[in-house]
JSON list of C-alpha atoms in Angstrom, two decimals:
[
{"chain": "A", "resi": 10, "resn": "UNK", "atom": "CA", "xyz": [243.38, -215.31, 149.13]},
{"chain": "A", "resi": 11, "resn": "UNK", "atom": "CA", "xyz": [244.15, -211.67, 149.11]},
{"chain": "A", "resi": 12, "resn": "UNK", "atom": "CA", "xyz": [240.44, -210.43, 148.08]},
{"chain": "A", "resi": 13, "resn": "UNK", "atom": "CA", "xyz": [239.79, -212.82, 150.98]},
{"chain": "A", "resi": 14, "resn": "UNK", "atom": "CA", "xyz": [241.66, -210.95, 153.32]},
{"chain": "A", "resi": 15, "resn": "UNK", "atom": "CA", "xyz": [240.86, -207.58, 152.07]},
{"chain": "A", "resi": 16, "resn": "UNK", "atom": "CA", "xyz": [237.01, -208.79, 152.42]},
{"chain": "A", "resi": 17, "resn": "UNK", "atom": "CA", "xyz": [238.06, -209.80, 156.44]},
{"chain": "A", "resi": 18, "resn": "UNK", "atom": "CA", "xyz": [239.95, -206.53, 156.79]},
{"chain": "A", "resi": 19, "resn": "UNK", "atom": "CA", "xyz": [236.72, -204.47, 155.60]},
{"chain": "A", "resi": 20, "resn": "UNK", "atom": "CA", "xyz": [234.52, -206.39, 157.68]},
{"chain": "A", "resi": 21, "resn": "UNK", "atom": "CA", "xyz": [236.01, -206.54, 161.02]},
{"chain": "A", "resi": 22, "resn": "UNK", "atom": "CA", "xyz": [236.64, -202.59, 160.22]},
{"chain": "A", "resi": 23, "resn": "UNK", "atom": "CA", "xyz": [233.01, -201.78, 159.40]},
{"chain": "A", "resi": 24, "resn": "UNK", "atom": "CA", "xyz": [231.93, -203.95, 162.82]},
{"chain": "A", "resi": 25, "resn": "UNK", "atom": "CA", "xyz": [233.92, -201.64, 164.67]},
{"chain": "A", "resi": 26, "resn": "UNK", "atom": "CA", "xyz": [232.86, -198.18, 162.90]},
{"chain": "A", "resi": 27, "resn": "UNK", "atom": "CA", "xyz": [229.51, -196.36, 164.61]},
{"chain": "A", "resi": 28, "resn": "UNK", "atom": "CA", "xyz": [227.19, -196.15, 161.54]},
{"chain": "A", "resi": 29, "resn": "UNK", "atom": "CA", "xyz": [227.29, -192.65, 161.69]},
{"chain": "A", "resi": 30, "resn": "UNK", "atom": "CA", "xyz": [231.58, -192.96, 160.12]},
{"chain": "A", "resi": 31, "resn": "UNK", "atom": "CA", "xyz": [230.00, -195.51, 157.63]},
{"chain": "A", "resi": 32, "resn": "UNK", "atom": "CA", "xyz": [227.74, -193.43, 156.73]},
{"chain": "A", "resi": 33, "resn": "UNK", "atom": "CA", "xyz": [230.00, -189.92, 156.94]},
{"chain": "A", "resi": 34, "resn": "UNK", "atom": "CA", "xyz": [233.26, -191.06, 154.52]},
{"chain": "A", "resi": 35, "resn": "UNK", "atom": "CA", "xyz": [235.71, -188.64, 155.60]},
{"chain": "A", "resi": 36, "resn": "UNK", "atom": "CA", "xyz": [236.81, -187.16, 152.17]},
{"chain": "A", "resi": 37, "resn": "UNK", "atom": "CA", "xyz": [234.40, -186.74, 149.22]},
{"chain": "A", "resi": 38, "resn": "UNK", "atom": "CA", "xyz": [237.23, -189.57, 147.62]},
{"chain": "A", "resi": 39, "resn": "UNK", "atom": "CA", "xyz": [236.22, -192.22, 149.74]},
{"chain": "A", "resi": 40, "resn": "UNK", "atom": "CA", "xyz": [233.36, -194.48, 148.57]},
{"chain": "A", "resi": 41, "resn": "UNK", "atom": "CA", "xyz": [229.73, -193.39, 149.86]},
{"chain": "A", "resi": 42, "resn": "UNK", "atom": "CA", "xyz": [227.84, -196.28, 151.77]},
{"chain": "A", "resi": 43, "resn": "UNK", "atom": "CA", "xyz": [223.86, -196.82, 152.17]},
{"chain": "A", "resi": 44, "resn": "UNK", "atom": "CA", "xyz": [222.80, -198.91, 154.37]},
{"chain": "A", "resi": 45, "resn": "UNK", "atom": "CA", "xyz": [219.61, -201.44, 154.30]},
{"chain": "A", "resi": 46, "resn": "UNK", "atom": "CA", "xyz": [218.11, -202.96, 157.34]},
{"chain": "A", "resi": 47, "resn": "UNK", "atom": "CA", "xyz": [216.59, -206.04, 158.22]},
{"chain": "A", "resi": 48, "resn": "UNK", "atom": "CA", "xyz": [214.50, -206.49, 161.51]},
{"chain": "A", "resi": 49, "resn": "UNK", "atom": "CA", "xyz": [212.77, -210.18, 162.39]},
{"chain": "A", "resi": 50, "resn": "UNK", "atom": "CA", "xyz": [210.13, -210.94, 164.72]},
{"chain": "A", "resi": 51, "resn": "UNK", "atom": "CA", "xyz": [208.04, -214.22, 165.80]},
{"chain": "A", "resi": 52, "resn": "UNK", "atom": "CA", "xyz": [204.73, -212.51, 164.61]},
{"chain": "A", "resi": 53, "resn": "UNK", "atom": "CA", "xyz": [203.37, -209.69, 163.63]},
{"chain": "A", "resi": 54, "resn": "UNK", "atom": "CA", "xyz": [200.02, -207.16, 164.71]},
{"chain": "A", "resi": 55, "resn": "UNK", "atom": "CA", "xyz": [198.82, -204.74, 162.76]},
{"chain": "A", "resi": 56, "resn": "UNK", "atom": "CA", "xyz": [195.73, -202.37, 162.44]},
{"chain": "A", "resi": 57, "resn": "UNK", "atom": "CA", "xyz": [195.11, -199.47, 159.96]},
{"chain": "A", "resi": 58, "resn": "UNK", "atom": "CA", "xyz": [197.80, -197.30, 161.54]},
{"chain": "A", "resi": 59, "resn": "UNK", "atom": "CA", "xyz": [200.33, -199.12, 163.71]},
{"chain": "A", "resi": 60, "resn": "UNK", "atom": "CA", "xyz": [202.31, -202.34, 163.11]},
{"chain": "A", "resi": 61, "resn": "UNK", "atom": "CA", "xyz": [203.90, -204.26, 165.77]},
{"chain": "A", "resi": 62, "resn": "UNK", "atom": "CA", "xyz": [206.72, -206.66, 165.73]},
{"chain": "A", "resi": 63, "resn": "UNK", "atom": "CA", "xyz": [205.79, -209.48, 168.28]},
{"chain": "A", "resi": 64, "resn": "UNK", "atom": "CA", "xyz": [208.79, -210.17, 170.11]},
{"chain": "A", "resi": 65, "resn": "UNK", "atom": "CA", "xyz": [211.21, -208.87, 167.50]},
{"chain": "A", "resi": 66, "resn": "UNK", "atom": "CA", "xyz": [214.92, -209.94, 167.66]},
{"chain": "A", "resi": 67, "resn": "UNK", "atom": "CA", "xyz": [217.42, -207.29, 170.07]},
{"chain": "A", "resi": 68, "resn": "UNK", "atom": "CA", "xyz": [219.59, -206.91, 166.66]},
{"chain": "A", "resi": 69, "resn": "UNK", "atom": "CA", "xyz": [218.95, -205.05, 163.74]},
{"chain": "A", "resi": 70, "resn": "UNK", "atom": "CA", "xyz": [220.64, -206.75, 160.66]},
{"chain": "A", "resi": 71, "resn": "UNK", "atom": "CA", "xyz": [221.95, -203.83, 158.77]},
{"chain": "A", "resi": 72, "resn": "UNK", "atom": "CA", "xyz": [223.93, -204.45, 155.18]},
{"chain": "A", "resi": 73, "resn": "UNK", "atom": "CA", "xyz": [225.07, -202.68, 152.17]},
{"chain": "A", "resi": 74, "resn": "UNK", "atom": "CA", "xyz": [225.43, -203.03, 148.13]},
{"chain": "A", "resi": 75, "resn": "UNK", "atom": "CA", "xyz": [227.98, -201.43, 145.77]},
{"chain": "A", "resi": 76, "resn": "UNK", "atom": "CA", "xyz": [230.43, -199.66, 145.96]},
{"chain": "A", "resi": 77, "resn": "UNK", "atom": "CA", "xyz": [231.22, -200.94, 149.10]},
{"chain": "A", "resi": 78, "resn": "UNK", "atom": "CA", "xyz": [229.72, -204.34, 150.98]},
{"chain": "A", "resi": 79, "resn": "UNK", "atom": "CA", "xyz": [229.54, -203.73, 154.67]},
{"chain": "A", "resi": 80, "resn": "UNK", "atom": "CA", "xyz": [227.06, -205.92, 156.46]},
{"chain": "A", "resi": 81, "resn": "UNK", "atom": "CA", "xyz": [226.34, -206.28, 160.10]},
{"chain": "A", "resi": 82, "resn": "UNK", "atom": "CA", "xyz": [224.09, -205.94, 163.17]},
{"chain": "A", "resi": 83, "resn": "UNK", "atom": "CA", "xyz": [223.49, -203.19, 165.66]},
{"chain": "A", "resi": 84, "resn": "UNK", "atom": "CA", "xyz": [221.60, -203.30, 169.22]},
{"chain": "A", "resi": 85, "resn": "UNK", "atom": "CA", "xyz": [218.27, -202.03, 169.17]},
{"chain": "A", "resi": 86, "resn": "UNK", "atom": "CA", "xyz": [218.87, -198.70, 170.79]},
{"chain": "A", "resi": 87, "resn": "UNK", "atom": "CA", "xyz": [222.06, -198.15, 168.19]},
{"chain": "A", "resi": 88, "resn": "UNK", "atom": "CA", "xyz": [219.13, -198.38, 165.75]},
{"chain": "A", "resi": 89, "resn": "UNK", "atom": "CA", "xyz": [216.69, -196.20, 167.14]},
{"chain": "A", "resi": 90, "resn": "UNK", "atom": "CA", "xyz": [219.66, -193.62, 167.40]},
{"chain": "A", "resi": 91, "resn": "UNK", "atom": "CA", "xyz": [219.40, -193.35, 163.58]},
{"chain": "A", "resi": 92, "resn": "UNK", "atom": "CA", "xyz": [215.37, -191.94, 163.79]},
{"chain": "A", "resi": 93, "resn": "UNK", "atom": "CA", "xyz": [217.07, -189.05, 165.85]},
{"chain": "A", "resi": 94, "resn": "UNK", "atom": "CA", "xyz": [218.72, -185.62, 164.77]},
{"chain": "A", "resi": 95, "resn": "UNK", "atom": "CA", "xyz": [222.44, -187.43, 166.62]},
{"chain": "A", "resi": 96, "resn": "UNK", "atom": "CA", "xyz": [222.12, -189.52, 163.41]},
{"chain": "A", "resi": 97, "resn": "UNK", "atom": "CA", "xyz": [223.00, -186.10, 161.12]},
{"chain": "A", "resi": 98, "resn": "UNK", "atom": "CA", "xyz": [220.95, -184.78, 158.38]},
{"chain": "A", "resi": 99, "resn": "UNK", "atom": "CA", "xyz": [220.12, -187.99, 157.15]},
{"chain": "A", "resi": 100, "resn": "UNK", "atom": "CA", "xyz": [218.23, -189.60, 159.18]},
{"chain": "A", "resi": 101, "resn": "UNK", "atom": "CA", "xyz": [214.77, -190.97, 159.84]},
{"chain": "A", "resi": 102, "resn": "UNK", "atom": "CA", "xyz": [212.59, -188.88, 161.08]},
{"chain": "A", "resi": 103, "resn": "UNK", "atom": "CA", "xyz": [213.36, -186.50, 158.38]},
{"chain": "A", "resi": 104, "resn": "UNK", "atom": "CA", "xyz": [212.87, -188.65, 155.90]},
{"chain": "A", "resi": 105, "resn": "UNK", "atom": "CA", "xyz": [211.08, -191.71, 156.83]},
{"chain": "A", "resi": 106, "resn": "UNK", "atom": "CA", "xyz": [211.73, -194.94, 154.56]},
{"chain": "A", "resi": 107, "resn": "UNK", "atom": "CA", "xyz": [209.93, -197.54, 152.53]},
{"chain": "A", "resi": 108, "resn": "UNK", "atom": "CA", "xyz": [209.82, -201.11, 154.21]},
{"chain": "A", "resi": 109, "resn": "UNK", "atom": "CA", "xyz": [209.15, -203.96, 152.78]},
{"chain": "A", "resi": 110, "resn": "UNK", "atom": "CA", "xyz": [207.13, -206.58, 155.25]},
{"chain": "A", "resi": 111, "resn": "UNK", "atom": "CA", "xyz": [207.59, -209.94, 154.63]},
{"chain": "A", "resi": 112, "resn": "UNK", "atom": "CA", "xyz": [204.91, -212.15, 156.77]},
{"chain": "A", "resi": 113, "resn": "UNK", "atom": "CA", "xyz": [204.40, -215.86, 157.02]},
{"chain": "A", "resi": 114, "resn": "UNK", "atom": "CA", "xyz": [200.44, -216.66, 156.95]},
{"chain": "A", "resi": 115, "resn": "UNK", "atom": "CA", "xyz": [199.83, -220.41, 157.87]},
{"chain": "A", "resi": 116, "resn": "UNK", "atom": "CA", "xyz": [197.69, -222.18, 154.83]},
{"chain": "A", "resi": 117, "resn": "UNK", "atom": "CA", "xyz": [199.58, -219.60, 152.10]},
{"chain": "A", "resi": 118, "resn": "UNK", "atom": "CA", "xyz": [201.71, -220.37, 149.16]},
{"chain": "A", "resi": 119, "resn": "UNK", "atom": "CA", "xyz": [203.77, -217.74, 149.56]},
{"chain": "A", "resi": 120, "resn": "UNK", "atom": "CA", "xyz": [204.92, -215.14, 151.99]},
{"chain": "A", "resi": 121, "resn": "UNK", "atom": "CA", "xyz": [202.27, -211.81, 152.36]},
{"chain": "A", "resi": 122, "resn": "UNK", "atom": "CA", "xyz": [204.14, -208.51, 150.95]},
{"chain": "A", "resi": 123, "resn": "UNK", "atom": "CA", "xyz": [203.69, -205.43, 151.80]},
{"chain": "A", "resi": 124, "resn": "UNK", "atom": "CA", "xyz": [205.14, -202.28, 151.12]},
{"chain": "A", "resi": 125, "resn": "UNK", "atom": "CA", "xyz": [205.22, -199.37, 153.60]},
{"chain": "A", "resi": 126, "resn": "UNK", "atom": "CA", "xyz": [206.47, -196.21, 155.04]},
{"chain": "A", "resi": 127, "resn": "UNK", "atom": "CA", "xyz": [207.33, -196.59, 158.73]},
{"chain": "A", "resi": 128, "resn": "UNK", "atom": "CA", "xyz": [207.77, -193.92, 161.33]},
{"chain": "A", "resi": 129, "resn": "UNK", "atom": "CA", "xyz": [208.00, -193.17, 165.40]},
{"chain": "A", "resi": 130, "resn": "UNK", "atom": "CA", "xyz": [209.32, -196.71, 166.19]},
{"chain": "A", "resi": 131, "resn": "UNK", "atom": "CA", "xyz": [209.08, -197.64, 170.06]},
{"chain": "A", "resi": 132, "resn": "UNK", "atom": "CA", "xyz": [209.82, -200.35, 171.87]},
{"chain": "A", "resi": 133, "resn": "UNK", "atom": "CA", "xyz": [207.24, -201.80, 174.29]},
{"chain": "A", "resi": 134, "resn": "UNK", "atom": "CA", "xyz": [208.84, -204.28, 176.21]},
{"chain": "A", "resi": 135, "resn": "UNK", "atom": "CA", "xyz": [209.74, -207.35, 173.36]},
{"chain": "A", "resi": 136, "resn": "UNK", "atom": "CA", "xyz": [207.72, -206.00, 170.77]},
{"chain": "A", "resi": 137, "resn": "UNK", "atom": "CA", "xyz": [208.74, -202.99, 168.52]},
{"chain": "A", "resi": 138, "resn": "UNK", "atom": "CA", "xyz": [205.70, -201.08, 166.98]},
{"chain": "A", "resi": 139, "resn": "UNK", "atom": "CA", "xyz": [205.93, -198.29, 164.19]},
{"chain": "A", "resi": 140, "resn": "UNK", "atom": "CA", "xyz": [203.44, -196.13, 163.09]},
{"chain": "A", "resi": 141, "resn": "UNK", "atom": "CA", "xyz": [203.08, -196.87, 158.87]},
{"chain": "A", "resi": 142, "resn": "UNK", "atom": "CA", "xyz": [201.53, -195.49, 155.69]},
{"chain": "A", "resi": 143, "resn": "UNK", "atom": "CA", "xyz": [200.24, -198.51, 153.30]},
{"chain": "A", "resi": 144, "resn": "UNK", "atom": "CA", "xyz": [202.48, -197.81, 149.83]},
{"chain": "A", "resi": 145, "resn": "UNK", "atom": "CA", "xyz": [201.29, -201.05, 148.14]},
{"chain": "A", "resi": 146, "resn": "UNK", "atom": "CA", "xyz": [199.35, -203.76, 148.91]},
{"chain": "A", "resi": 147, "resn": "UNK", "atom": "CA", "xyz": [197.01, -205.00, 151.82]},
{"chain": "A", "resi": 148, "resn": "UNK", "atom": "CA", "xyz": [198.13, -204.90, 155.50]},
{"chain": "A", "resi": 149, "resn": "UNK", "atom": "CA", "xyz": [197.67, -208.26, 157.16]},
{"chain": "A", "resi": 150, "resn": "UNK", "atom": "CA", "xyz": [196.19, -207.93, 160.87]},
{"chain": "A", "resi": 151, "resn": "UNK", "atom": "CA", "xyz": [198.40, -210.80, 162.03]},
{"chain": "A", "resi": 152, "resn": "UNK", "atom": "CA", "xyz": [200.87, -213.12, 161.37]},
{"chain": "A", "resi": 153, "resn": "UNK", "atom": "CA", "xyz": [204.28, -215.46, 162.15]},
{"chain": "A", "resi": 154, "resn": "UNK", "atom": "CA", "xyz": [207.50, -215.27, 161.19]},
{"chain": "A", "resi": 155, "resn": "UNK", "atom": "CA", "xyz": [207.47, -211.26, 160.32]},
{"chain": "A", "resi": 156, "resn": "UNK", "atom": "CA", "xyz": [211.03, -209.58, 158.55]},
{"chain": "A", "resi": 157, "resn": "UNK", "atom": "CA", "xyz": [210.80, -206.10, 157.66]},
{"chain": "A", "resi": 158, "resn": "UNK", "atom": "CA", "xyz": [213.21, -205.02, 154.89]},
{"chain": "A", "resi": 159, "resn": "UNK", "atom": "CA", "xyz": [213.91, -201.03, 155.57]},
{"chain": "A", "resi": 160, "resn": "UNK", "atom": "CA", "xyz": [215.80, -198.78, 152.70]},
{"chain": "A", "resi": 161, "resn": "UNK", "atom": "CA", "xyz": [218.53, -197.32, 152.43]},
{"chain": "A", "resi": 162, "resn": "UNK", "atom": "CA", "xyz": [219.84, -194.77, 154.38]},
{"chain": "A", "resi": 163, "resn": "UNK", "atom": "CA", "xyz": [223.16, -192.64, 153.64]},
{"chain": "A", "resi": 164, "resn": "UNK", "atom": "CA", "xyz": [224.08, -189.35, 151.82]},
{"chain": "A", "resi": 165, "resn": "UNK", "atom": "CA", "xyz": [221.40, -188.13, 150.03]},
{"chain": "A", "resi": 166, "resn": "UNK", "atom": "CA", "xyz": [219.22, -189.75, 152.64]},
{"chain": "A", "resi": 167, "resn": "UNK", "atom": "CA", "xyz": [215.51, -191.29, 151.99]},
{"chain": "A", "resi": 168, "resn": "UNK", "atom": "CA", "xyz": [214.09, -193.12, 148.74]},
{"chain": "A", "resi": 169, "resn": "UNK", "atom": "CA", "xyz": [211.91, -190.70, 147.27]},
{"chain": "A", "resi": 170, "resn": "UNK", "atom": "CA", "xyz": [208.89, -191.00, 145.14]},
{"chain": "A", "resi": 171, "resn": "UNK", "atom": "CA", "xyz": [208.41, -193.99, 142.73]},
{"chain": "A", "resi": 172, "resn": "UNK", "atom": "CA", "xyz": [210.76, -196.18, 145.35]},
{"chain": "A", "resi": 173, "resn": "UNK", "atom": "CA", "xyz": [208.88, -199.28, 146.13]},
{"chain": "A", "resi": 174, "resn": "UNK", "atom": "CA", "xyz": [210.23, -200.86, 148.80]},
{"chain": "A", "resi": 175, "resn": "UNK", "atom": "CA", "xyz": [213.84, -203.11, 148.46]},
{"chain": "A", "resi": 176, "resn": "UNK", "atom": "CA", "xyz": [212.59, -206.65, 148.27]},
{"chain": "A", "resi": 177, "resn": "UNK", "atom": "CA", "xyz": [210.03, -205.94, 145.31]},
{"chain": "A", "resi": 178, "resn": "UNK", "atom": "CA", "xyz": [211.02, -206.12, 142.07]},
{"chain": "A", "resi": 179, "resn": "UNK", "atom": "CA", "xyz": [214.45, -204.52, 140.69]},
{"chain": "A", "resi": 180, "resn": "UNK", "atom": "CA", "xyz": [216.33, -202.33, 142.49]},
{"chain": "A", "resi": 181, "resn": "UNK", "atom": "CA", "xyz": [216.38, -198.53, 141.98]},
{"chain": "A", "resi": 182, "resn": "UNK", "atom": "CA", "xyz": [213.79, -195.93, 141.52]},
{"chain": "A", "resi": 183, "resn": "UNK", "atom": "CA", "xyz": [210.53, -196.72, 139.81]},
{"chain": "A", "resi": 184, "resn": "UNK", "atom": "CA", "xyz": [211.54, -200.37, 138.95]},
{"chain": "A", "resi": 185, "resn": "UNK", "atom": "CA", "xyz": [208.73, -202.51, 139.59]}
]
């Protein structure tokens, strides 16, 4: 009952921090949070430079692993706040991240992956469209149900080289 409550307190204190005080402990002490996100549309268009999320959902879905679980959703422009310089050093558009897209194709097996690097979102009325860099993979041109999986972000900022995307594979630098 008490990891219970301790799991509440965290949560309802997380869903009232700005993700810039989740993401800036105050003392070197205090565990250091990185944060995935998780944005769903109805469909999905894409040609060999920008990708656009039909009608995507007003909340991001953002979440996090060890040491600390803090999971929740922000309003789109909270989101876009983090591709700015108000987000600190870490954010964005300095470092733009991996993303892995997840679309539903009607007559497949399985859902299509692809692994990218996304940058200058924008919003165009419903739909959200990012500019993108194929990492792995083959781009479809269309599609339904679309979730894109976006790394981490947090102190040190960015994935790196060899990161291929959360969703594929293990976790963690290089895995595959």
């Amino acid at each position: 009952m008490k990891a219970r409550r301790k799991f509440m307190a965290a949560a309802a204190l997380a869903a009232a921090l700005p993700l810039g005080a989740l993401l800036n402990p105050a003392s070197a002490a205090e565990d250091k949070v990185q944060l995935m996100f998780v944005q769903s549309a109805d469909s999905l268009k894409a040609d060999g430079k920008t990708l656009r999320l039909v009608n995507v959902s007003p909340q991001t879905i953002y979440f996090s692993d060890r040491p600390v679980r803090v999971a929740g959703h922000i309003t789109m422009p909270a989101y876009l706040e983090e591709w700015t310089a108000a987000a600190g050093p870490n954010n964005f558009s300095k470092d733009p991240p991996n993303a892995t897209l997840s679309v539903y194709e009607p007559g497949q097996a399985a859902n299509t992956l692809t692994v990218i690097e996304i940058s200058k979102p924008v919003v165009e009325g419903k739909d959200l469209v990012y500019s993108y860099k194929l990492v792995e993979g083959k781009m479809p041109t269309a599609g339904g149900p679309t979730s894109l999986f976006i790394d981490w972000i947090g102190p040190g900022g960015g994935v790196g080289v060899g990161f291929h995307g959360v969703g594929v594979g293990r976790r963690g630098v290089g895995w595959r």
